[in-house]
PDB file of C-alpha atoms in Angstrom:
ATOM      1  CA  MET A 114     100.964 201.544   3.259  1.00 62.00           C
ATOM      2  CA  LYS A 115     102.153 199.697   0.155  1.00 70.00           C
ATOM      3  CA  GLN A 116     100.954 202.495  -2.137  1.00 67.00           C
ATOM      4  CA  ASN A 117     102.837 205.059  -0.051  1.00 86.00           C
ATOM      5  CA  GLN A 118     106.084 203.067  -0.381  1.00 89.00           C
ATOM      6  CA  SER A 119     105.566 202.760  -4.141  1.00 90.00           C
ATOM      7  CA  GLN A 120     105.011 206.501  -4.413  1.00 89.00           C
ATOM      8  CA  LYS A 121     108.165 207.170  -2.413  1.00 92.00           C
ATOM      9  CA  LEU A 122     110.204 204.806  -4.597  1.00 94.00           C
ATOM     10  CA  CYS A 123     108.880 206.429  -7.766  1.00 94.00           C
ATOM     11  CA  THR A 124     109.644 209.897  -6.419  1.00 93.00           C
ATOM     12  CA  ALA A 125     113.140 208.774  -5.390  1.00 96.00           C
ATOM     13  CA  GLY A 126     113.697 207.320  -8.863  1.00 97.00           C
ATOM     14  CA  ILE A 127     112.626 210.551 -10.546  1.00 97.00           C
ATOM     15  CA  LEU A 128     114.864 212.600  -8.253  1.00 96.00           C
ATOM     16  CA  CYS A 129     117.743 210.193  -8.917  1.00 97.00           C
ATOM     17  CA  ALA A 130     117.251 210.666 -12.655  1.00 97.00           C
ATOM     18  CA  ALA A 131     117.177 214.438 -12.163  1.00 97.00           C
ATOM     19  CA  ALA A 132     120.481 214.246 -10.261  1.00 95.00           C
ATOM     20  CA  VAL A 133     122.121 212.155 -12.985  1.00 94.00           C
ATOM     21  CA  ILE A 134     120.892 214.395 -15.797  1.00 96.00           C
ATOM     22  CA  GLY A 135     121.708 217.485 -13.756  1.00 94.00           C
ATOM     23  CA  SER A 136     125.292 216.303 -13.344  1.00 90.00           C
ATOM     24  CA  LEU A 137     125.792 216.992 -17.041  1.00 91.00           C
ATOM     25  CA  PHE A 138     125.781 220.622 -15.978  1.00 88.00           C
ATOM     26  CA  SER A 139     128.807 220.585 -13.707  1.00 78.00           C
ATOM     27  CA  ILE A 140     131.590 222.997 -12.958  1.00 78.00           C
ATOM     28  CA  PRO A 141     135.109 221.553 -12.739  1.00 78.00           C
ATOM     29  CA  ILE A 142     136.871 222.922  -9.663  1.00 71.00           C
ATOM     30  CA  PHE A 143     140.252 221.501  -8.681  1.00 67.00           C
ATOM     31  CA  GLY A 144     139.990 217.718  -9.027  1.00 63.00           C
ATOM     32  CA  SER A 145     136.248 217.344  -8.720  1.00 65.00           C
ATOM     33  CA  LYS A 146     133.168 218.053 -10.745  1.00 68.00           C
ATOM     34  CA  CYS A 147     130.887 220.319  -8.755  1.00 74.00           C
ATOM     35  CA  ALA A 148     127.285 219.493  -9.560  1.00 80.00           C
ATOM     36  CA  PRO A 149     124.824 221.657  -7.585  1.00 92.00           C
ATOM     37  CA  VAL A 150     121.806 219.708  -8.870  1.00 95.00           C
ATOM     38  CA  GLN A 151     122.818 216.684  -6.770  1.00 93.00           C
ATOM     39  CA  HIS A 152     122.702 218.779  -3.615  1.00 96.00           C
ATOM     40  CA  MET A 153     119.351 220.239  -4.581  1.00 97.00           C
ATOM     41  CA  VAL A 154     118.079 216.670  -4.983  1.00 97.00           C
ATOM     42  CA  ASN A 155     119.538 215.713  -1.583  1.00 97.00           C
ATOM     43  CA  ILE A 156     117.532 218.463   0.105  1.00 97.00           C
ATOM     44  CA  LEU A 157     114.355 217.650  -1.821  1.00 96.00           C
ATOM     45  CA  CYS A 158     114.695 213.993  -0.823  1.00 96.00           C
ATOM     46  CA  ALA A 159     115.246 214.967   2.807  1.00 95.00           C
ATOM     47  CA  VAL A 160     112.145 217.135   2.889  1.00 95.00           C
ATOM     48  CA  ALA A 161     109.846 214.985   0.754  1.00 93.00           C
ATOM     49  CA  LEU A 162     110.982 211.427   1.505  1.00 94.00           C
ATOM     50  CA  GLY A 163     113.193 211.243   4.577  1.00 94.00           C
ATOM     51  CA  PRO A 164     116.858 210.598   5.350  1.00 96.00           C
ATOM     52  CA  TRP A 165     117.161 206.992   4.199  1.00 96.00           C
ATOM     53  CA  TYR A 166     115.582 207.637   0.826  1.00 96.00           C
ATOM     54  CA  GLY A 167     117.910 210.626   0.508  1.00 96.00           C
ATOM     55  CA  VAL A 168     121.018 208.537   1.140  1.00 97.00           C
ATOM     56  CA  GLY A 169     119.765 205.798  -1.186  1.00 97.00           C
ATOM     57  CA  THR A 170     119.019 208.305  -3.933  1.00 98.00           C
ATOM     58  CA  ALA A 171     122.427 209.932  -3.498  1.00 97.00           C
ATOM     59  CA  PHE A 172     124.150 206.546  -3.690  1.00 98.00           C
ATOM     60  CA  CYS A 173     122.201 205.457  -6.779  1.00 98.00           C
ATOM     61  CA  ALA A 174     122.823 208.779  -8.535  1.00 96.00           C
ATOM     62  CA  SER A 175     126.552 208.588  -7.739  1.00 95.00           C
ATOM     63  CA  LEU A 176     126.721 204.996  -8.935  1.00 97.00           C
ATOM     64  CA  LEU A 177     124.905 205.793 -12.171  1.00 97.00           C
ATOM     65  CA  ARG A 178     127.087 208.839 -12.792  1.00 93.00           C
ATOM     66  CA  ASN A 179     130.202 206.694 -12.389  1.00 94.00           C
ATOM     67  CA  LEU A 180     128.864 203.865 -14.556  1.00 96.00           C
ATOM     68  CA  LEU A 181     127.937 206.332 -17.285  1.00 95.00           C
ATOM     69  CA  GLY A 182     131.346 208.011 -17.091  1.00 92.00           C
ATOM     70  CA  ILE A 183     129.943 211.428 -16.172  1.00 88.00           C
ATOM     71  CA  GLY A 184     131.033 211.402 -12.534  1.00 85.00           C
ATOM     72  CA  SER A 185     134.019 210.613 -10.386  1.00 86.00           C
ATOM     73  CA  LEU A 186     134.476 208.633  -7.203  1.00 89.00           C
ATOM     74  CA  MET A 187     134.193 211.944  -5.371  1.00 87.00           C
ATOM     75  CA  ALA A 188     130.449 211.777  -6.045  1.00 89.00           C
ATOM     76  CA  PHE A 189     129.976 209.202  -3.279  1.00 94.00           C
ATOM     77  CA  PRO A 190     131.337 211.108  -0.270  1.00 92.00           C
ATOM     78  CA  GLY A 191     130.301 214.410  -1.837  1.00 86.00           C
ATOM     79  CA  SER A 192     126.637 213.503  -1.937  1.00 93.00           C
ATOM     80  CA  MET A 193     125.934 210.836   0.660  1.00 95.00           C
ATOM     81  CA  PHE A 194     127.147 212.672   3.772  1.00 96.00           C
ATOM     82  CA  GLY A 195     125.133 215.748   2.893  1.00 96.00           C
ATOM     83  CA  ALA A 196     122.048 213.658   2.143  1.00 97.00           C
ATOM     84  CA  LEU A 197     122.306 211.893   5.487  1.00 97.00           C
ATOM     85  CA  LEU A 198     122.862 215.031   7.542  1.00 97.00           C
ATOM     86  CA  CYS A 199     120.153 217.114   5.902  1.00 96.00           C
ATOM     87  CA  GLY A 200     117.741 214.179   6.048  1.00 97.00           C
ATOM     88  CA  ILE A 201     118.292 213.747   9.770  1.00 97.00           C
ATOM     89  CA  ALA A 202     118.055 217.507  10.335  1.00 98.00           C
ATOM     90  CA  TYR A 203     114.698 217.758   8.584  1.00 97.00           C
ATOM     91  CA  TRP A 204     113.403 214.559  10.188  1.00 96.00           C
ATOM     92  CA  LYS A 205     114.231 215.808  13.693  1.00 97.00           C
ATOM     93  CA  PHE A 206     113.499 219.540  13.452  1.00 97.00           C
ATOM     94  CA  LYS A 207     111.275 220.115  10.365  1.00 95.00           C
ATOM     95  CA  ASN A 208     113.179 223.348   9.732  1.00 96.00           C
ATOM     96  CA  ILE A 209     114.123 224.177   6.137  1.00 96.00           C
ATOM     97  CA  LEU A 210     116.962 226.574   6.982  1.00 97.00           C
ATOM     98  CA  LEU A 211     118.556 224.038   9.323  1.00 98.00           C
ATOM     99  CA  THR A 212     118.154 221.383   6.607  1.00 97.00           C
ATOM    100  CA  LEU A 213     119.956 223.603   4.087  1.00 97.00           C
ATOM    101  CA  LEU A 214     122.791 224.254   6.541  1.00 97.00           C
ATOM    102  CA  ALA A 215     123.062 220.545   7.360  1.00 97.00           C
ATOM    103  CA  GLU A 216     123.439 219.741   3.647  1.00 97.00           C
ATOM    104  CA  VAL A 217     126.206 222.322   3.308  1.00 96.00           C
ATOM    105  CA  LEU A 218     127.975 221.118   6.460  1.00 96.00           C
ATOM    106  CA  GLY A 219     127.614 217.440   5.600  1.00 96.00           C
ATOM    107  CA  THR A 220     128.789 217.780   2.030  1.00 95.00           C
ATOM    108  CA  ALA A 221     131.458 220.461   2.385  1.00 94.00           C
ATOM    109  CA  VAL A 222     133.069 219.399   5.639  1.00 94.00           C
ATOM    110  CA  LEU A 223     132.373 215.691   6.113  1.00 94.00           C
ATOM    111  CA  GLY A 224     132.177 214.824   2.408  1.00 93.00           C
ATOM    112  CA  GLY A 225     135.174 216.999   1.596  1.00 89.00           C
ATOM    113  CA  LEU A 226     137.326 215.469   4.315  1.00 90.00           C
ATOM    114  CA  CYS A 227     136.262 211.919   3.424  1.00 91.00           C
ATOM    115  CA  ALA A 228     137.054 212.582  -0.238  1.00 87.00           C
ATOM    116  CA  TYR A 229     140.748 212.836   0.634  1.00 85.00           C
ATOM    117  CA  PRO A 230     141.263 209.142   1.499  1.00 86.00           C
ATOM    118  CA  VAL A 231     139.064 208.148  -1.459  1.00 84.00           C
ATOM    119  CA  SER A 232     141.295 210.208  -3.715  1.00 83.00           C
ATOM    120  CA  VAL A 233     144.526 208.854  -2.288  1.00 83.00           C
ATOM    121  CA  LEU A 234     143.541 205.194  -1.916  1.00 84.00           C
ATOM    122  CA  LEU A 235     141.183 204.550  -4.808  1.00 84.00           C
ATOM    123  CA  MET A 236     142.184 207.105  -7.413  1.00 81.00           C
ATOM    124  CA  GLY A 237     145.931 206.923  -6.884  1.00 78.00           C
ATOM    125  CA  THR A 238     146.370 210.626  -6.259  1.00 74.00           C
ATOM    126  CA  ASP A 239     149.722 211.543  -4.760  1.00 74.00           C
ATOM    127  CA  ALA A 240     149.071 212.479  -1.136  1.00 66.00           C
ATOM    128  CA  GLY A 241     151.905 215.008  -1.174  1.00 58.00           C
ATOM    129  CA  SER A 242     150.351 216.990  -4.001  1.00 68.00           C
ATOM    130  CA  LEU A 243     146.903 217.040  -2.427  1.00 73.00           C
ATOM    131  CA  ALA A 244     146.099 218.956   0.722  1.00 72.00           C
ATOM    132  CA  PHE A 245     143.910 217.217   3.295  1.00 72.00           C
ATOM    133  CA  TYR A 246     141.206 219.866   2.897  1.00 75.00           C
ATOM    134  CA  ALA A 247     141.488 220.213  -0.895  1.00 81.00           C
ATOM    135  CA  TYR A 248     137.924 219.046  -1.553  1.00 84.00           C
ATOM    136  CA  VAL A 249     136.233 221.148   1.115  1.00 89.00           C
ATOM    137  CA  ILE A 250     136.155 224.360  -0.969  1.00 87.00           C
ATOM    138  CA  PRO A 251     134.888 222.774  -4.230  1.00 86.00           C
ATOM    139  CA  PHE A 252     132.267 220.799  -2.329  1.00 89.00           C
ATOM    140  CA  LEU A 253     131.264 223.974  -0.455  1.00 91.00           C
ATOM    141  CA  ILE A 254     130.757 225.855  -3.725  1.00 89.00           C
ATOM    142  CA  SER A 255     128.705 223.012  -5.183  1.00 90.00           C
ATOM    143  CA  THR A 256     126.516 222.434  -2.155  1.00 94.00           C
ATOM    144  CA  ALA A 257     125.924 226.142  -1.527  1.00 92.00           C
ATOM    145  CA  GLY A 258     124.606 226.487  -5.072  1.00 89.00           C
ATOM    146  CA  GLY A 259     122.395 223.445  -4.603  1.00 93.00           C
ATOM    147  CA  ALA A 260     121.089 224.764  -1.287  1.00 96.00           C
ATOM    148  CA  VAL A 261     120.084 228.066  -2.859  1.00 93.00           C
ATOM    149  CA  LEU A 262     118.356 226.288  -5.750  1.00 93.00           C
ATOM    150  CA  SER A 263     116.471 223.978  -3.399  1.00 96.00           C
ATOM    151  CA  ALA A 264     115.409 226.872  -1.138  1.00 96.00           C
ATOM    152  CA  PHE A 265     113.608 228.499  -4.075  1.00 97.00           C
ATOM    153  CA  LEU A 266     112.157 225.207  -5.244  1.00 96.00           C
ATOM    154  CA  ILE A 267     110.891 224.192  -1.798  1.00 96.00           C
ATOM    155  CA  ALA A 268     109.298 227.610  -1.314  1.00 95.00           C
ATOM    156  CA  ALA A 269     107.470 227.197  -4.628  1.00 96.00           C
ATOM    157  CA  LEU A 270     106.418 223.629  -3.786  1.00 94.00           C
ATOM    158  CA  LYS A 271     105.069 224.764  -0.407  1.00 93.00           C
ATOM    159  CA  LYS A 272     103.159 227.639  -1.943  1.00 94.00           C
ATOM    160  CA  THR A 273     101.416 225.375  -4.442  1.00 93.00           C
ATOM    161  CA  GLY A 274     100.802 222.577  -1.915  1.00 90.00           C
ATOM    162  CA  ILE A 275     102.755 220.042  -3.956  1.00 89.00           C
ATOM    163  CA  LEU A 276     105.269 219.545  -1.160  1.00 89.00           C
ATOM    164  CA  TYR A 277     102.518 218.247   1.121  1.00 86.00           C
ATOM    165  CA  LEU A 278     101.450 215.860  -1.608  1.00 84.00           C
ATOM    166  CA  PHE A 279     105.006 214.474  -1.835  1.00 82.00           C
ATOM    167  CA  GLN A 280     105.154 214.117   1.924  1.00 83.00           C
ATOM    168  CA  GLY A 281     101.835 212.273   2.001  1.00 76.00           C
ATOM    169  CA  LEU A 282     100.312 214.980   4.177  1.00 70.00           C
ATOM    170  CA  GLN A 283      97.728 216.295   1.732  1.00 56.00           C
ATOM    171  CA  THR A 284      94.698 217.010   3.880  1.00 51.00           C
ATOM    172  CA  LYS A 285      92.102 219.765   3.975  1.00 43.00           C
ATOM    173  CA  GLU A 286      93.934 221.374   6.885  1.00 54.00           C
ATOM    174  CA  ASN A 287      97.217 221.489   4.957  1.00 51.00           C
ATOM    175  CA  ILE A 288      95.545 222.886   1.855  1.00 50.00           C
ATOM    176  CA  ALA A 289      93.817 225.569   3.916  1.00 54.00           C
ATOM    177  CA  GLY A 290      96.972 226.325   5.896  1.00 55.00           C
ATOM    178  CA  GLN A 291      99.471 226.255   3.063  1.00 52.00           C
ATOM    179  CA  ASN A 292      99.603 230.034   2.770  1.00 52.00           C
ATOM    180  CA  SER A 293     100.421 230.452   6.455  1.00 54.00           C
ATOM    181  CA  SER A 294     103.115 227.735   6.352  1.00 52.00           C
ATOM    182  CA  SER A 295     104.806 229.263   3.306  1.00 50.00           C
ATOM    183  CA  LYS A 296     105.178 232.516   5.255  1.00 51.00           C
ATOM    184  CA  GLN A 297     107.164 230.647   7.915  1.00 51.00           C
ATOM    185  CA  PHE A 298     109.812 229.647   5.393  1.00 51.00           C
TER     186      PHE A 298
END
């Protein structure tokens, strides 16, 4: 039990580092930096570790990005809502496509709408110059790119059996059945 928790923490730390380093490759759209790597990490955390590790990783990556000066306050709502929704979706249904859609919905809609009060209250943005839904489109572009990246990565991880290793499900049955499960993707 203790070894499993240590493995999950190490995996979460590596994914957090990947999200922070990946944010160096961002696309500025409107007032936010769209970083698709963060959303890819959210989905990987949801599938490999679970919803709470996903939210924790998203929070830590957002905090580190802000402390290092390579992120904005929009990183918090932009990553944490998507991480929570896709984590819950995978936890409940074990369906990759639904998990990808939950990340897009959580980040683009919930994260985008919650970014508005963050922008107005904490960043001092003039509410009159900023539409209520101004962050939905940039967040949608960012999370859609991350969802596509993670779909390819998860398919590759399933095919090689590494995904089962991350999930702690590496058994002879999973190794033997990995080809049939990758066809269900």
